[in-house]
Coordinates of N, CA, C and O in Angstrom, one line a residue:
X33 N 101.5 137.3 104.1 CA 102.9 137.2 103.9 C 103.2 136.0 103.0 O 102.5 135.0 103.0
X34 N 104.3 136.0 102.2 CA 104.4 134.7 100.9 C 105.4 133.9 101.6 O 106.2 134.5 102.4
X35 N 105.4 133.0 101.5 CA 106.4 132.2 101.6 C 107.6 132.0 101.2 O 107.7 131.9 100.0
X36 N 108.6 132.0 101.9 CA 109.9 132.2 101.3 C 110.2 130.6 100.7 O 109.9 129.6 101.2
X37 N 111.2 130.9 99.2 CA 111.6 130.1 98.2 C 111.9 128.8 98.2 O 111.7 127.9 97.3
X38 N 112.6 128.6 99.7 CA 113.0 127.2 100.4 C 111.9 126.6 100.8 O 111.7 125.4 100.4
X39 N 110.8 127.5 101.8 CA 109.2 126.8 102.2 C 108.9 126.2 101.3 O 108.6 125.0 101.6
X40 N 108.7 126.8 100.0 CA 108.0 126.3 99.0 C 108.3 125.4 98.1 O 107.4 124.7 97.6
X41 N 109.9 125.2 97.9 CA 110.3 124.3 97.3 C 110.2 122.9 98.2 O 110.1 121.8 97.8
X42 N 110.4 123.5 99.7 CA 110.3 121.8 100.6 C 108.7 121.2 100.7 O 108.5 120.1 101.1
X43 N 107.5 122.3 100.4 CA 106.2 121.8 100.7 C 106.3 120.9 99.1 O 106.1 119.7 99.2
X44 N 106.5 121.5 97.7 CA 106.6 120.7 96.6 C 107.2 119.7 96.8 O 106.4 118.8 96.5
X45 N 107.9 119.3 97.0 CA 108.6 117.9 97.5 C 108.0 117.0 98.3 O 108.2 115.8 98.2
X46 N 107.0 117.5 99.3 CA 105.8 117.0 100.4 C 104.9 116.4 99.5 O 104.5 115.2 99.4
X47 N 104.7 117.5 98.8 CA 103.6 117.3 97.9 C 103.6 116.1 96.6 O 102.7 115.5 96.0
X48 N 104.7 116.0 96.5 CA 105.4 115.2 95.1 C 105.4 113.5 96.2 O 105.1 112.4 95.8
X49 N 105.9 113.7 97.4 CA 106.2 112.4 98.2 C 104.5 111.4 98.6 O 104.3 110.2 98.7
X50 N 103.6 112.8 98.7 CA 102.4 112.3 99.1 C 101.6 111.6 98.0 O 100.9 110.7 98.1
X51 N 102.0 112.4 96.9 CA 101.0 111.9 95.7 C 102.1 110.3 95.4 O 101.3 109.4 95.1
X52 N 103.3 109.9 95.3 CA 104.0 108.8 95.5 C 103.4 107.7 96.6 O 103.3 106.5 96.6
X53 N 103.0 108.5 97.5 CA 102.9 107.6 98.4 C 101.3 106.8 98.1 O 101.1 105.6 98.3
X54 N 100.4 107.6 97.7 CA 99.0 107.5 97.1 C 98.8 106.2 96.3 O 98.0 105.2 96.3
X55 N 99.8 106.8 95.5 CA 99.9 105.9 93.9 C 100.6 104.5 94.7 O 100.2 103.6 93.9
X56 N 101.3 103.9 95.6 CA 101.9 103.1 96.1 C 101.3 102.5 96.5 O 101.0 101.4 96.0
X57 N 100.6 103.1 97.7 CA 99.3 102.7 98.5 C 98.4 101.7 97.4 O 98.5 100.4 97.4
X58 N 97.6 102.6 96.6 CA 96.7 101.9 95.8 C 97.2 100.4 95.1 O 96.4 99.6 94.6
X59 N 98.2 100.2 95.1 CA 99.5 99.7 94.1 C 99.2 98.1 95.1 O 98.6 97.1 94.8
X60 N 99.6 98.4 96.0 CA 99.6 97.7 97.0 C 98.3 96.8 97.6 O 98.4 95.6 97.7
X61 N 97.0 97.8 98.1 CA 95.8 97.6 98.2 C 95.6 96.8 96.8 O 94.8 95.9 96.9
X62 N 96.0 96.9 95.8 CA 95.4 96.2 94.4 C 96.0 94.9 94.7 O 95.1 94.1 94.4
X63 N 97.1 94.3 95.0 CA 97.9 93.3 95.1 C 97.1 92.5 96.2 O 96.6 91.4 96.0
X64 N 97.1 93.1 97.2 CA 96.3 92.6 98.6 C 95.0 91.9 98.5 O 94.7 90.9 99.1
X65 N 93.8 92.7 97.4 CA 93.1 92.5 96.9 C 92.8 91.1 96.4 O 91.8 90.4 96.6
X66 N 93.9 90.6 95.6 CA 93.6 89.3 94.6 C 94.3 88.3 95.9 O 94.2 87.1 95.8
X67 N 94.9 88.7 96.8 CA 95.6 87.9 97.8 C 94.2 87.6 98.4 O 94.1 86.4 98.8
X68 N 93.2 88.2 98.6 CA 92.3 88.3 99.3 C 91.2 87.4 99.1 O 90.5 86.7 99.9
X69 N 91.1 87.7 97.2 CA 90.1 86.8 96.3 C 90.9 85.2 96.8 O 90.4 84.4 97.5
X70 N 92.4 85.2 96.1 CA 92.8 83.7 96.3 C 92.4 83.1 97.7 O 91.9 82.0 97.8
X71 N 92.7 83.9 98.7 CA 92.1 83.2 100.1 C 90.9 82.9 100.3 O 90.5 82.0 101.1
X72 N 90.4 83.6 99.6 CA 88.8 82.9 99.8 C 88.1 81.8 98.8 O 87.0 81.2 98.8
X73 N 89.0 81.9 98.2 CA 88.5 80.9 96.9 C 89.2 79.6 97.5 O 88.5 78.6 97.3
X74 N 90.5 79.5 98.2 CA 91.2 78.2 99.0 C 90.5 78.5 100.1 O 91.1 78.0 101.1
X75 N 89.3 79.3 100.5 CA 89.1 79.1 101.6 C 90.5 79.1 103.5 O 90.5 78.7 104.7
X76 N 91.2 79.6 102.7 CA 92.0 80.1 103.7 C 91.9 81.5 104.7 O 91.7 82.6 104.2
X77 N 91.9 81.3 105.7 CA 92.2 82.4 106.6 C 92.2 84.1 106.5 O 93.3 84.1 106.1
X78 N 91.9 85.2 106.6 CA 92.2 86.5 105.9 C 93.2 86.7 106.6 O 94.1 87.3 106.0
X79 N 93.4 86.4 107.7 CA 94.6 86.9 108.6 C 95.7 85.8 109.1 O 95.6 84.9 109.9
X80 N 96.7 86.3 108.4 CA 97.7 85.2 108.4 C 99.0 85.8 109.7 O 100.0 86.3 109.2
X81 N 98.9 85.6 111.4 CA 99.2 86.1 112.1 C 100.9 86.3 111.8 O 101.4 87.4 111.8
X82 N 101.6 84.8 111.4 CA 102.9 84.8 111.6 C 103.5 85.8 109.9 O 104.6 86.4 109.9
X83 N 102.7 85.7 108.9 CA 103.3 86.5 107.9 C 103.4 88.0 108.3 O 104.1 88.8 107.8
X84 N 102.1 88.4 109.6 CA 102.2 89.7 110.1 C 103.4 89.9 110.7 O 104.3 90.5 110.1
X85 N 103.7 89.5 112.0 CA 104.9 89.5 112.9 C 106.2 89.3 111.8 O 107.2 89.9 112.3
X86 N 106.5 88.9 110.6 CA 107.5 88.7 110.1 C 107.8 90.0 109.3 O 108.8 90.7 109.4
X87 N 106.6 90.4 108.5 CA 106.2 91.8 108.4 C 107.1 93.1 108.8 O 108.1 93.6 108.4
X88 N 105.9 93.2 110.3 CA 106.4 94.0 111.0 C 108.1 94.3 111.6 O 108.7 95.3 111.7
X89 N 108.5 92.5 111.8 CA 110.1 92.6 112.2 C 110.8 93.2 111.1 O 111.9 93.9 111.4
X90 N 110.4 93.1 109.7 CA 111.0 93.6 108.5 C 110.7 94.9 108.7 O 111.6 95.5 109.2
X91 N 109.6 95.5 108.3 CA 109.2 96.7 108.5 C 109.8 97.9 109.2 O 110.0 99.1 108.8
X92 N 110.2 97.2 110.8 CA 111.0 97.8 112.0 C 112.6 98.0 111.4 O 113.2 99.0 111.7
X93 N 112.9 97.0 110.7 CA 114.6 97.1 110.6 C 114.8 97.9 109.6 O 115.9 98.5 109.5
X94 N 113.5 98.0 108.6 CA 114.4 98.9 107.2 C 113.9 100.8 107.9 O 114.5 101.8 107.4
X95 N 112.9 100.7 108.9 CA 112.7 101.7 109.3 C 113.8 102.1 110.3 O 113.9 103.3 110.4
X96 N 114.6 101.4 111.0 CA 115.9 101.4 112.0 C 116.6 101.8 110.6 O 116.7 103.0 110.4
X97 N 117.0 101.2 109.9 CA 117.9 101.2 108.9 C 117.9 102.4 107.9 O 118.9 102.8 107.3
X98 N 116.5 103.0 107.8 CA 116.3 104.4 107.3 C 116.2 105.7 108.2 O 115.9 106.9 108.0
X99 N 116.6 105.1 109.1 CA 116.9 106.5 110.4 C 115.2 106.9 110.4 O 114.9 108.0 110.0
X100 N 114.4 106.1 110.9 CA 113.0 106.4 111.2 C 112.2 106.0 111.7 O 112.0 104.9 111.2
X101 N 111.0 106.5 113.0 CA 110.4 105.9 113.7 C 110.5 104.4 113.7 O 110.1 104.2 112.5
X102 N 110.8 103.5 114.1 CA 110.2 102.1 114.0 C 108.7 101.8 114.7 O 107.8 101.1 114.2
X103 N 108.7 102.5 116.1 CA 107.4 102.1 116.1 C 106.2 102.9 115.4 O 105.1 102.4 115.4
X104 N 106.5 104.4 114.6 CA 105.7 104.7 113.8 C 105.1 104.0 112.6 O 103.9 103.9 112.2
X105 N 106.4 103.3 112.1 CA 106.3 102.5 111.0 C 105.5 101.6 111.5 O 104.4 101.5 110.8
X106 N 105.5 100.7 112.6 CA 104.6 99.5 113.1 C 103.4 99.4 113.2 O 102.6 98.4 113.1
X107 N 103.1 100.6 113.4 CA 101.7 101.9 113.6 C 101.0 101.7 112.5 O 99.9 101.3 112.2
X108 N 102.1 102.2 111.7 CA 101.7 102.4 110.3 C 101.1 100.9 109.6 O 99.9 100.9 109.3
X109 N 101.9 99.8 109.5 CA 101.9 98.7 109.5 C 100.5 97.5 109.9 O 100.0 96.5 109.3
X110 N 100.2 98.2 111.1 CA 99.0 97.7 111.8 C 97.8 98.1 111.3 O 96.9 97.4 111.1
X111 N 97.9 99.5 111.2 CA 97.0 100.2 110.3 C 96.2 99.4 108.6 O 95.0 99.1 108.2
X112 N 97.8 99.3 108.0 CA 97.3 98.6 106.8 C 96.6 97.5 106.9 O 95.5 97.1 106.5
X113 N 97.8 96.7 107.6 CA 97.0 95.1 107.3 C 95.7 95.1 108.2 O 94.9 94.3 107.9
X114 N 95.3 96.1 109.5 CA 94.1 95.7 109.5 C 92.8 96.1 108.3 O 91.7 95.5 108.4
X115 N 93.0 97.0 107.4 CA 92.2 97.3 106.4 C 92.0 96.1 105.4 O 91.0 95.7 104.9
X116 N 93.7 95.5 105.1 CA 93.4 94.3 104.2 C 92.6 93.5 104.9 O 91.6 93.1 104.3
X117 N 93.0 93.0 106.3 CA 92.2 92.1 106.1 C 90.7 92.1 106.5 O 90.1 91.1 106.7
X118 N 90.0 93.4 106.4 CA 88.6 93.7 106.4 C 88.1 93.6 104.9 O 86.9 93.3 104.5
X119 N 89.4 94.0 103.9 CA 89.2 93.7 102.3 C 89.3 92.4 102.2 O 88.8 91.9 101.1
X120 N 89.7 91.6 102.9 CA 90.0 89.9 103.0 C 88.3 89.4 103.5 O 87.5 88.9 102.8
X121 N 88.3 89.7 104.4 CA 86.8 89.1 104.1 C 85.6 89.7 103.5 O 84.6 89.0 103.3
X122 N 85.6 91.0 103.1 CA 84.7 91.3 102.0 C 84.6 90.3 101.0 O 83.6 89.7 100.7
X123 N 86.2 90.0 100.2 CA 86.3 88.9 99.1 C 85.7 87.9 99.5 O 85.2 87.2 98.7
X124 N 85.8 87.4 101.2 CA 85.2 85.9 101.5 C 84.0 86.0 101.2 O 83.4 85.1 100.5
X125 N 83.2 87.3 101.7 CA 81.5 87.3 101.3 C 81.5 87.1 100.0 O 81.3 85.9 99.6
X126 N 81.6 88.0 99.2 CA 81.4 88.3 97.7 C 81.6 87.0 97.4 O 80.5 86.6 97.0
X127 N 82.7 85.5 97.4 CA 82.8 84.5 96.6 C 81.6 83.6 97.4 O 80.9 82.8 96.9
X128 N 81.5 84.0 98.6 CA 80.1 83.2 99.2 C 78.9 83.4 98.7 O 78.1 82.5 98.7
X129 N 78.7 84.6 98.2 CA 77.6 85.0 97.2 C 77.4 84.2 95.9 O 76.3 84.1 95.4
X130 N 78.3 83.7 95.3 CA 78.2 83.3 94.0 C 77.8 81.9 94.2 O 77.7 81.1 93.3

């Protein structure tokens, strides 16, 4: 059975939001990245607790504010920065290396 006109137009739009979100993602992870180099080059910390918690309280309000999960978003949130900061200390190795 085909999909009716509406299905299809709202999965393109899924589709158009995911590949947005991809391209952001990466956008972001790139930024995080040289945040990651400079911390380890000042030898600072990968995990900066109170910039998380400030984060997250942000995160939660524009998510209240966009009519959407807040604690999904927080989820979501936790999710990232624990990856950066596993990218945070990869960069601490790599400049230890040199």
């Amino acid at each position: 059975m085909e999909a009716p006109p509406e299905l299809n137009a709202l999965r393109s739009s899924i589709d158009n939001l995911d590949t947005a979100l991809i391209h952001i993602l990466a956008e972001r992870f790139r930024c995080t990245r040289e945040v990651g180099k400079l911390k380890a080059r000042l030898q600072m910390p990968a995990a900066d607790p109170g910039r998380e918690e400030r984060q997250t309280t942000r995160l939660r309000a524009l998510a209240q504010a966009a009519n959407f999960d807040p604690d999904f978003a927080e989820k979501f949130l936790a999710f990232i920065i624990t990856e950066v900061i596993r990218h945070h200390d990869l960069a601490r190795e790599e400049i230890g290396k040199v």
